Amino acid sequence: MMGPLATLFFLLLFSGTTVLGHGHHKPRKQCDSLVYQDVVRSEPTPLFTNTASFNGKLIYQYDSDSERAVPEPGWDNVENWTQTSQIQKQRGDFAVENLQEIMNVKQDTSGSHVLSGSYGCRLCQNDDTEGFWSYDYDGKPFIEFDKEKPAWIPKDPEAVIIKQKWEEDPGAVYRAKSYLEETCIEELKKYRDYKKAN
Ligand SMILES: *[C@@H]1O[C@H](CO)[C@@H](O)[C@H](O)[C@H]1NC(C)=O
């Protein structure tokens, strides 16, 4: 038989915060999340889309046809949307180039191909943070950022070319790391505070 202290220790060890009476179905950590999604497809014409979501709810959508980032209701003044549109236009041009390069390396020159990316961060109640950044090509893991190294980790043989390109400038991985650890968290707090006030 376990004594009360041993039982408490056991519960703390194996059940996270659920021991504090939150029940079994609550997540262990209460976190806010900011997740961006990129999709670039090659045909019929190259199209790039980017979205941002706070706690799973859409903030805005950008697409390269309109070249406009359009906020969802309730997020109207959280950004300068002209500026967001300009940034996403540049990112989109770069993403189209990357997709072309991957298709060339893979000799996938016909048919429609898709590069989709997901990046963002989480901020939890205990001030723990997480950051992530990865790309899939035609639905399969392609390359993933390891922010502790920091480095791009190929998940596919042809991703080595892209890794070399993205790491050509030795400062780039440090900028990606600081983007995830600092900029993204600042943006997340901005969206969180805006949401509370609006
Ligand atoms: C929004 O950004 C654009 C482009 O960077 C800039 O020209 C404009 O002055 C900004 N608008 C405001 C209200 O700050």
PDB file of C-alpha atoms and ligand atoms in Angstrom:
ATOM      1  CA  MET A   1       0.000   0.000   0.000  1.00  0.00           C
ATOM      2  CA  MET A   2       1.242   3.472  -0.820  1.00  0.00           C
ATOM      3  CA  GLY A   3       1.122   6.118   1.892  1.00  0.00           C
ATOM      4  CA  PRO A   4      -0.546   9.464   1.118  1.00  0.00           C
ATOM      5  CA  LEU A   5       2.750  11.168   0.261  1.00  0.00           C
ATOM      6  CA  ALA A   6       3.847   8.388  -2.056  1.00  0.00           C
ATOM      7  CA  THR A   7       0.426   8.495  -3.724  1.00  0.00           C
ATOM      8  CA  LEU A   8       0.674  12.242  -4.226  1.00  0.00           C
ATOM      9  CA  PHE A   9       4.158  11.871  -5.654  1.00  0.00           C
ATOM     10  CA  PHE A  10       2.937   9.157  -8.004  1.00  0.00           C
ATOM     11  CA  LEU A  11       0.055  11.314  -9.181  1.00  0.00           C
ATOM     12  CA  LEU A  12       2.287  14.341  -9.734  1.00  0.00           C
ATOM     13  CA  LEU A  13       4.709  12.247 -11.683  1.00  0.00           C
ATOM     14  CA  PHE A  14       2.258  10.535 -13.968  1.00  0.00           C
ATOM     15  CA  SER A  15      -0.747  12.749 -14.305  1.00  0.00           C
ATOM     16  CA  GLY A  16       0.650  16.257 -14.624  1.00  0.00           C
ATOM     17  CA  THR A  17      -1.711  18.946 -13.413  1.00  0.00           C
ATOM     18  CA  THR A  18      -4.726  16.619 -13.374  1.00  0.00           C
ATOM     19  CA  VAL A  19      -3.895  15.896  -9.732  1.00  0.00           C
ATOM     20  CA  LEU A  20      -5.010  19.447  -8.937  1.00  0.00           C
ATOM     21  CA  GLY A  21      -8.579  18.484  -9.707  1.00  0.00           C
ATOM     22  CA  HIS A  22      -8.945  19.596 -13.307  1.00  0.00           C
ATOM     23  CA  GLY A  23     -10.243  16.179 -14.367  1.00  0.00           C
ATOM     24  CA  HIS A  24      -8.844  13.758 -16.884  1.00  0.00           C
ATOM     25  CA  HIS A  25      -9.907  15.419 -20.095  1.00  0.00           C
ATOM     26  CA  LYS A  26      -8.165  18.762 -19.727  1.00  0.00           C
ATOM     27  CA  PRO A  27      -4.772  19.151 -21.385  1.00  0.00           C
ATOM     28  CA  ARG A  28      -1.832  19.002 -19.038  1.00  0.00           C
ATOM     29  CA  LYS A  29      -0.732  22.458 -19.949  1.00  0.00           C
ATOM     30  CA  GLN A  30      -2.808  25.494 -20.739  1.00  0.00           C
ATOM     31  CA  CYS A  31      -1.100  27.025 -23.735  1.00  0.00           C
ATOM     32  CA  ASP A  32      -1.857  29.668 -26.323  1.00  0.00           C
ATOM     33  CA  SER A  33      -0.743  28.893 -29.839  1.00  0.00           C
ATOM     34  CA  LEU A  34       0.061  30.878 -32.958  1.00  0.00           C
ATOM     35  CA  VAL A  35       0.316  28.731 -36.069  1.00  0.00           C
ATOM     36  CA  TYR A  36       1.071  29.878 -39.606  1.00  0.00           C
ATOM     37  CA  GLN A  37       0.402  27.701 -42.621  1.00  0.00           C
ATOM     38  CA  ASP A  38       1.920  28.077 -46.087  1.00  0.00           C
ATOM     39  CA  VAL A  39       0.731  26.179 -49.139  1.00  0.00           C
ATOM     40  CA  VAL A  40       2.347  26.558 -52.553  1.00  0.00           C
ATOM     41  CA  ARG A  41       1.131  24.574 -55.537  1.00  0.00           C
ATOM     42  CA  SER A  42       2.659  24.512 -59.009  1.00  0.00           C
ATOM     43  CA  GLU A  43      -0.305  24.140 -61.357  1.00  0.00           C
ATOM     44  CA  PRO A  44      -2.348  25.267 -63.205  1.00  0.00           C
ATOM     45  CA  THR A  45      -0.474  28.423 -62.224  1.00  0.00           C
ATOM     46  CA  PRO A  46       1.744  28.853 -59.166  1.00  0.00           C
ATOM     47  CA  LEU A  47      -0.390  29.762 -56.162  1.00  0.00           C
ATOM     48  CA  PHE A  48       0.813  30.620 -52.664  1.00  0.00           C
ATOM     49  CA  THR A  49      -1.454  30.917 -49.648  1.00  0.00           C
ATOM     50  CA  ASN A  50      -0.585  31.811 -46.062  1.00  0.00           C
ATOM     51  CA  THR A  51      -2.821  31.790 -43.009  1.00  0.00           C
ATOM     52  CA  ALA A  52      -2.329  32.535 -39.337  1.00  0.00           C
ATOM     53  CA  SER A  53      -4.389  31.007 -36.523  1.00  0.00           C
ATOM     54  CA  PHE A  54      -4.551  31.873 -32.840  1.00  0.00           C
ATOM     55  CA  ASN A  55      -5.643  28.930 -30.677  1.00  0.00           C
ATOM     56  CA  GLY A  56      -6.902  27.173 -33.785  1.00  0.00           C
ATOM     57  CA  LYS A  57      -9.017  30.111 -35.028  1.00  0.00           C
ATOM     58  CA  LEU A  58      -8.159  31.885 -38.247  1.00  0.00           C
ATOM     59  CA  ILE A  59      -6.716  35.435 -37.966  1.00  0.00           C
ATOM     60  CA  TYR A  60      -6.129  36.187 -41.662  1.00  0.00           C
ATOM     61  CA  GLN A  61      -5.695  34.582 -45.066  1.00  0.00           C
ATOM     62  CA  TYR A  62      -3.313  35.690 -47.788  1.00  0.00           C
ATOM     63  CA  ASP A  63      -3.209  34.429 -51.382  1.00  0.00           C
ATOM     64  CA  SER A  64      -0.880  35.318 -54.232  1.00  0.00           C
ATOM     65  CA  ASP A  65      -3.755  35.844 -56.706  1.00  0.00           C
ATOM     66  CA  SER A  66      -5.171  38.804 -54.799  1.00  0.00           C
ATOM     67  CA  GLU A  67      -1.830  39.664 -53.144  1.00  0.00           C
ATOM     68  CA  ARG A  68      -3.874  40.665 -50.113  1.00  0.00           C
ATOM     69  CA  ALA A  69      -3.945  39.498 -46.526  1.00  0.00           C
ATOM     70  CA  VAL A  70      -7.571  39.628 -45.397  1.00  0.00           C
ATOM     71  CA  PRO A  71      -8.394  39.579 -41.675  1.00  0.00           C
ATOM     72  CA  GLU A  72     -11.234  37.565 -40.201  1.00  0.00           C
ATOM     73  CA  PRO A  73     -13.956  39.529 -38.380  1.00  0.00           C
ATOM     74  CA  GLY A  74     -12.676  40.580 -34.965  1.00  0.00           C
ATOM     75  CA  TRP A  75      -9.056  40.916 -36.075  1.00  0.00           C
ATOM     76  CA  ASP A  76      -9.444  44.017 -38.208  1.00  0.00           C
ATOM     77  CA  ASN A  77      -6.896  46.299 -36.584  1.00  0.00           C
ATOM     78  CA  VAL A  78      -4.374  43.874 -35.126  1.00  0.00           C
ATOM     79  CA  GLU A  79      -1.975  44.369 -38.071  1.00  0.00           C
ATOM     80  CA  ASN A  80      -1.138  46.834 -40.797  1.00  0.00           C
ATOM     81  CA  TRP A  81      -2.584  44.569 -43.511  1.00  0.00           C
ATOM     82  CA  THR A  82      -0.763  46.416 -46.306  1.00  0.00           C
ATOM     83  CA  GLN A  83       2.497  45.536 -44.632  1.00  0.00           C
ATOM     84  CA  THR A  84       1.436  41.909 -43.959  1.00  0.00           C
ATOM     85  CA  SER A  85       0.458  41.602 -47.633  1.00  0.00           C
ATOM     86  CA  GLN A  86       3.884  42.896 -48.735  1.00  0.00           C
ATOM     87  CA  ILE A  87       5.731  40.464 -46.447  1.00  0.00           C
ATOM     88  CA  GLN A  88       3.642  37.519 -47.654  1.00  0.00           C
ATOM     89  CA  LYS A  89       4.146  38.558 -51.293  1.00  0.00           C
ATOM     90  CA  GLN A  90       7.925  38.233 -50.751  1.00  0.00           C
ATOM     91  CA  ARG A  91       7.563  34.961 -48.862  1.00  0.00           C
ATOM     92  CA  GLY A  92       5.290  33.638 -51.617  1.00  0.00           C
ATOM     93  CA  ASP A  93       7.780  34.460 -54.373  1.00  0.00           C
ATOM     94  CA  PHE A  94      10.478  32.648 -52.388  1.00  0.00           C
ATOM     95  CA  ALA A  95       8.174  29.644 -51.772  1.00  0.00           C
ATOM     96  CA  VAL A  96       7.366  29.347 -55.499  1.00  0.00           C
ATOM     97  CA  GLU A  97      11.121  29.347 -56.257  1.00  0.00           C
ATOM     98  CA  ASN A  98      11.705  26.652 -53.631  1.00  0.00           C
ATOM     99  CA  LEU A  99       8.921  24.470 -55.020  1.00  0.00           C
ATOM    100  CA  GLN A 100      10.358  24.828 -58.551  1.00  0.00           C
ATOM    101  CA  GLU A 101      13.789  23.869 -57.264  1.00  0.00           C
ATOM    102  CA  ILE A 102      12.469  20.805 -55.403  1.00  0.00           C
ATOM    103  CA  MET A 103      10.498  19.720 -58.486  1.00  0.00           C
ATOM    104  CA  ASN A 104      13.645  20.076 -60.614  1.00  0.00           C
ATOM    105  CA  VAL A 105      15.785  18.079 -58.196  1.00  0.00           C
ATOM    106  CA  LYS A 106      13.100  15.389 -57.970  1.00  0.00           C
ATOM    107  CA  GLN A 107      12.534  15.548 -61.739  1.00  0.00           C
ATOM    108  CA  ASP A 108       8.852  16.043 -60.961  1.00  0.00           C
ATOM    109  CA  THR A 109       8.461  18.442 -63.838  1.00  0.00           C
ATOM    110  CA  SER A 110       4.918  17.486 -64.826  1.00  0.00           C
ATOM    111  CA  GLY A 111       1.666  17.509 -62.921  1.00  0.00           C
ATOM    112  CA  SER A 112       0.775  19.617 -59.927  1.00  0.00           C
ATOM    113  CA  HIS A 113       2.976  19.480 -56.839  1.00  0.00           C
ATOM    114  CA  VAL A 114       2.487  21.006 -53.421  1.00  0.00           C
ATOM    115  CA  LEU A 115       4.866  22.293 -50.770  1.00  0.00           C
ATOM    116  CA  SER A 116       3.104  22.968 -47.486  1.00  0.00           C
ATOM    117  CA  GLY A 117       4.651  24.453 -44.397  1.00  0.00           C
ATOM    118  CA  SER A 118       3.651  24.969 -40.831  1.00  0.00           C
ATOM    119  CA  TYR A 119       5.459  27.211 -38.343  1.00  0.00           C
ATOM    120  CA  GLY A 120       4.638  28.902 -35.112  1.00  0.00           C
ATOM    121  CA  CYS A 121       4.905  28.844 -31.362  1.00  0.00           C
ATOM    122  CA  ARG A 122       3.136  28.040 -28.125  1.00  0.00           C
ATOM    123  CA  LEU A 123       3.246  29.927 -24.832  1.00  0.00           C
ATOM    124  CA  CYS A 124       2.084  28.010 -21.765  1.00  0.00           C
ATOM    125  CA  GLN A 125       0.869  29.115 -18.351  1.00  0.00           C
ATOM    126  CA  ASN A 126       4.182  28.305 -16.711  1.00  0.00           C
ATOM    127  CA  ASP A 127       5.921  30.464 -19.350  1.00  0.00           C
ATOM    128  CA  ASP A 128       7.229  27.399 -21.169  1.00  0.00           C
ATOM    129  CA  THR A 129       7.527  28.075 -24.870  1.00  0.00           C
ATOM    130  CA  GLU A 130       7.729  25.870 -27.942  1.00  0.00           C
ATOM    131  CA  GLY A 131       8.558  26.660 -31.546  1.00  0.00           C
ATOM    132  CA  PHE A 132       8.208  24.564 -34.687  1.00  0.00           C
ATOM    133  CA  TRP A 133       8.780  24.887 -38.416  1.00  0.00           C
ATOM    134  CA  SER A 134       8.446  22.138 -41.013  1.00  0.00           C
ATOM    135  CA  TYR A 135       7.573  21.502 -44.646  1.00  0.00           C
ATOM    136  CA  ASP A 136       5.885  18.631 -46.442  1.00  0.00           C
ATOM    137  CA  TYR A 137       6.243  17.958 -50.161  1.00  0.00           C
ATOM    138  CA  ASP A 138       3.255  16.249 -51.811  1.00  0.00           C
ATOM    139  CA  GLY A 139       2.012  15.365 -48.338  1.00  0.00           C
ATOM    140  CA  LYS A 140       5.223  13.718 -47.083  1.00  0.00           C
ATOM    141  CA  PRO A 141       7.680  15.140 -44.516  1.00  0.00           C
ATOM    142  CA  PHE A 142      10.365  17.049 -46.416  1.00  0.00           C
ATOM    143  CA  ILE A 143      12.409  19.254 -44.092  1.00  0.00           C
ATOM    144  CA  GLU A 144      12.119  20.303 -40.468  1.00  0.00           C
ATOM    145  CA  PHE A 145      13.788  22.994 -38.370  1.00  0.00           C
ATOM    146  CA  ASP A 146      15.592  21.954 -35.194  1.00  0.00           C
ATOM    147  CA  LYS A 147      15.885  25.157 -33.217  1.00  0.00           C
ATOM    148  CA  GLU A 148      18.206  23.689 -30.591  1.00  0.00           C
ATOM    149  CA  LYS A 149      20.990  22.919 -33.114  1.00  0.00           C
ATOM    150  CA  PRO A 150      19.909  25.209 -34.920  1.00  0.00           C
ATOM    151  CA  ALA A 151      19.691  23.585 -38.354  1.00  0.00           C
ATOM    152  CA  TRP A 152      17.330  22.369 -41.045  1.00  0.00           C
ATOM    153  CA  ILE A 153      16.963  18.602 -40.903  1.00  0.00           C
ATOM    154  CA  PRO A 154      16.250  16.883 -44.240  1.00  0.00           C
ATOM    155  CA  LYS A 155      13.447  14.294 -44.058  1.00  0.00           C
ATOM    156  CA  ASP A 156      13.830  13.354 -47.700  1.00  0.00           C
ATOM    157  CA  PRO A 157      17.055  12.797 -49.741  1.00  0.00           C
ATOM    158  CA  GLU A 158      16.310  15.739 -52.057  1.00  0.00           C
ATOM    159  CA  ALA A 159      15.803  18.077 -49.105  1.00  0.00           C
ATOM    160  CA  VAL A 160      19.589  18.292 -48.708  1.00  0.00           C
ATOM    161  CA  ILE A 161      19.682  20.765 -51.619  1.00  0.00           C
ATOM    162  CA  ILE A 162      17.127  22.978 -49.902  1.00  0.00           C
ATOM    163  CA  LYS A 163      18.976  22.719 -46.585  1.00  0.00           C
ATOM    164  CA  GLN A 164      22.154  23.916 -48.335  1.00  0.00           C
ATOM    165  CA  LYS A 165      20.287  26.801 -49.893  1.00  0.00           C
ATOM    166  CA  TRP A 166      18.608  27.851 -46.625  1.00  0.00           C
ATOM    167  CA  GLU A 167      21.868  27.562 -44.689  1.00  0.00           C
ATOM    168  CA  GLU A 168      24.092  29.298 -47.276  1.00  0.00           C
ATOM    169  CA  ASP A 169      23.996  32.389 -45.100  1.00  0.00           C
ATOM    170  CA  PRO A 170      25.285  31.090 -41.736  1.00  0.00           C
ATOM    171  CA  GLY A 171      23.165  33.660 -39.875  1.00  0.00           C
ATOM    172  CA  ALA A 172      19.910  32.353 -41.341  1.00  0.00           C
ATOM    173  CA  VAL A 173      19.355  29.499 -38.889  1.00  0.00           C
ATOM    174  CA  TYR A 174      19.965  31.869 -35.963  1.00  0.00           C
ATOM    175  CA  ARG A 175      17.407  34.267 -37.390  1.00  0.00           C
ATOM    176  CA  ALA A 176      14.921  31.397 -37.749  1.00  0.00           C
ATOM    177  CA  LYS A 177      15.597  30.373 -34.142  1.00  0.00           C
ATOM    178  CA  SER A 178      15.170  33.892 -32.822  1.00  0.00           C
ATOM    179  CA  TYR A 179      12.055  34.288 -34.970  1.00  0.00           C
ATOM    180  CA  LEU A 180      10.481  31.252 -33.270  1.00  0.00           C
ATOM    181  CA  GLU A 181      11.708  32.039 -29.763  1.00  0.00           C
ATOM    182  CA  GLU A 182      11.256  35.810 -29.709  1.00  0.00           C
ATOM    183  CA  THR A 183       9.338  37.353 -32.613  1.00  0.00           C
ATOM    184  CA  CYS A 184       6.704  34.620 -32.732  1.00  0.00           C
ATOM    185  CA  ILE A 185       6.117  34.809 -28.969  1.00  0.00           C
ATOM    186  CA  GLU A 186       5.782  38.619 -29.177  1.00  0.00           C
ATOM    187  CA  GLU A 187       3.268  38.230 -32.010  1.00  0.00           C
ATOM    188  CA  LEU A 188       1.379  35.580 -30.035  1.00  0.00           C
ATOM    189  CA  LYS A 189       1.144  37.959 -27.040  1.00  0.00           C
ATOM    190  CA  LYS A 190      -0.008  40.773 -29.323  1.00  0.00           C
ATOM    191  CA  TYR A 191      -2.803  38.578 -30.737  1.00  0.00           C
ATOM    192  CA  ARG A 192      -3.733  37.281 -27.272  1.00  0.00           C
ATOM    193  CA  ASP A 193      -3.966  40.799 -25.823  1.00  0.00           C
ATOM    194  CA  TYR A 194      -5.865  42.100 -28.841  1.00  0.00           C
ATOM    195  CA  LYS A 195      -8.346  39.238 -28.515  1.00  0.00           C
ATOM    196  CA  LYS A 196      -8.905  40.043 -24.818  1.00  0.00           C
ATOM    197  CA  ALA A 197      -9.559  43.707 -25.598  1.00  0.00           C
ATOM    198  CA  ASN A 198     -11.734  43.279 -28.713  1.00  0.00           C
TER     199      ASN A 198
HETATM  200  C1  LIG B   1       1.197  50.343 -43.328  1.00  0.00           C
HETATM  201  O1  LIG B   1       2.291  49.811 -44.040  1.00  0.00           O
HETATM  202  C2  LIG B   1       2.531  50.464 -45.259  1.00  0.00           C
HETATM  203  C3  LIG B   1       3.600  49.674 -45.989  1.00  0.00           C
HETATM  204  O2  LIG B   1       4.693  49.348 -45.178  1.00  0.00           O
HETATM  205  C4  LIG B   1       2.913  51.904 -45.013  1.00  0.00           C
HETATM  206  O3  LIG B   1       3.188  52.570 -46.219  1.00  0.00           O
HETATM  207  C5  LIG B   1       1.770  52.588 -44.258  1.00  0.00           C
HETATM  208  O4  LIG B   1       2.153  53.900 -43.917  1.00  0.00           O
HETATM  209  C6  LIG B   1       1.401  51.815 -43.008  1.00  0.00           C
HETATM  210  N1  LIG B   1       0.178  52.358 -42.444  1.00  0.00           N
HETATM  211  C7  LIG B   1       0.097  52.734 -41.179  1.00  0.00           C
HETATM  212  C8  LIG B   1      -1.239  53.242 -40.755  1.00  0.00           C
HETATM  213  O5  LIG B   1       1.024  52.656 -40.399  1.00  0.00           O
END
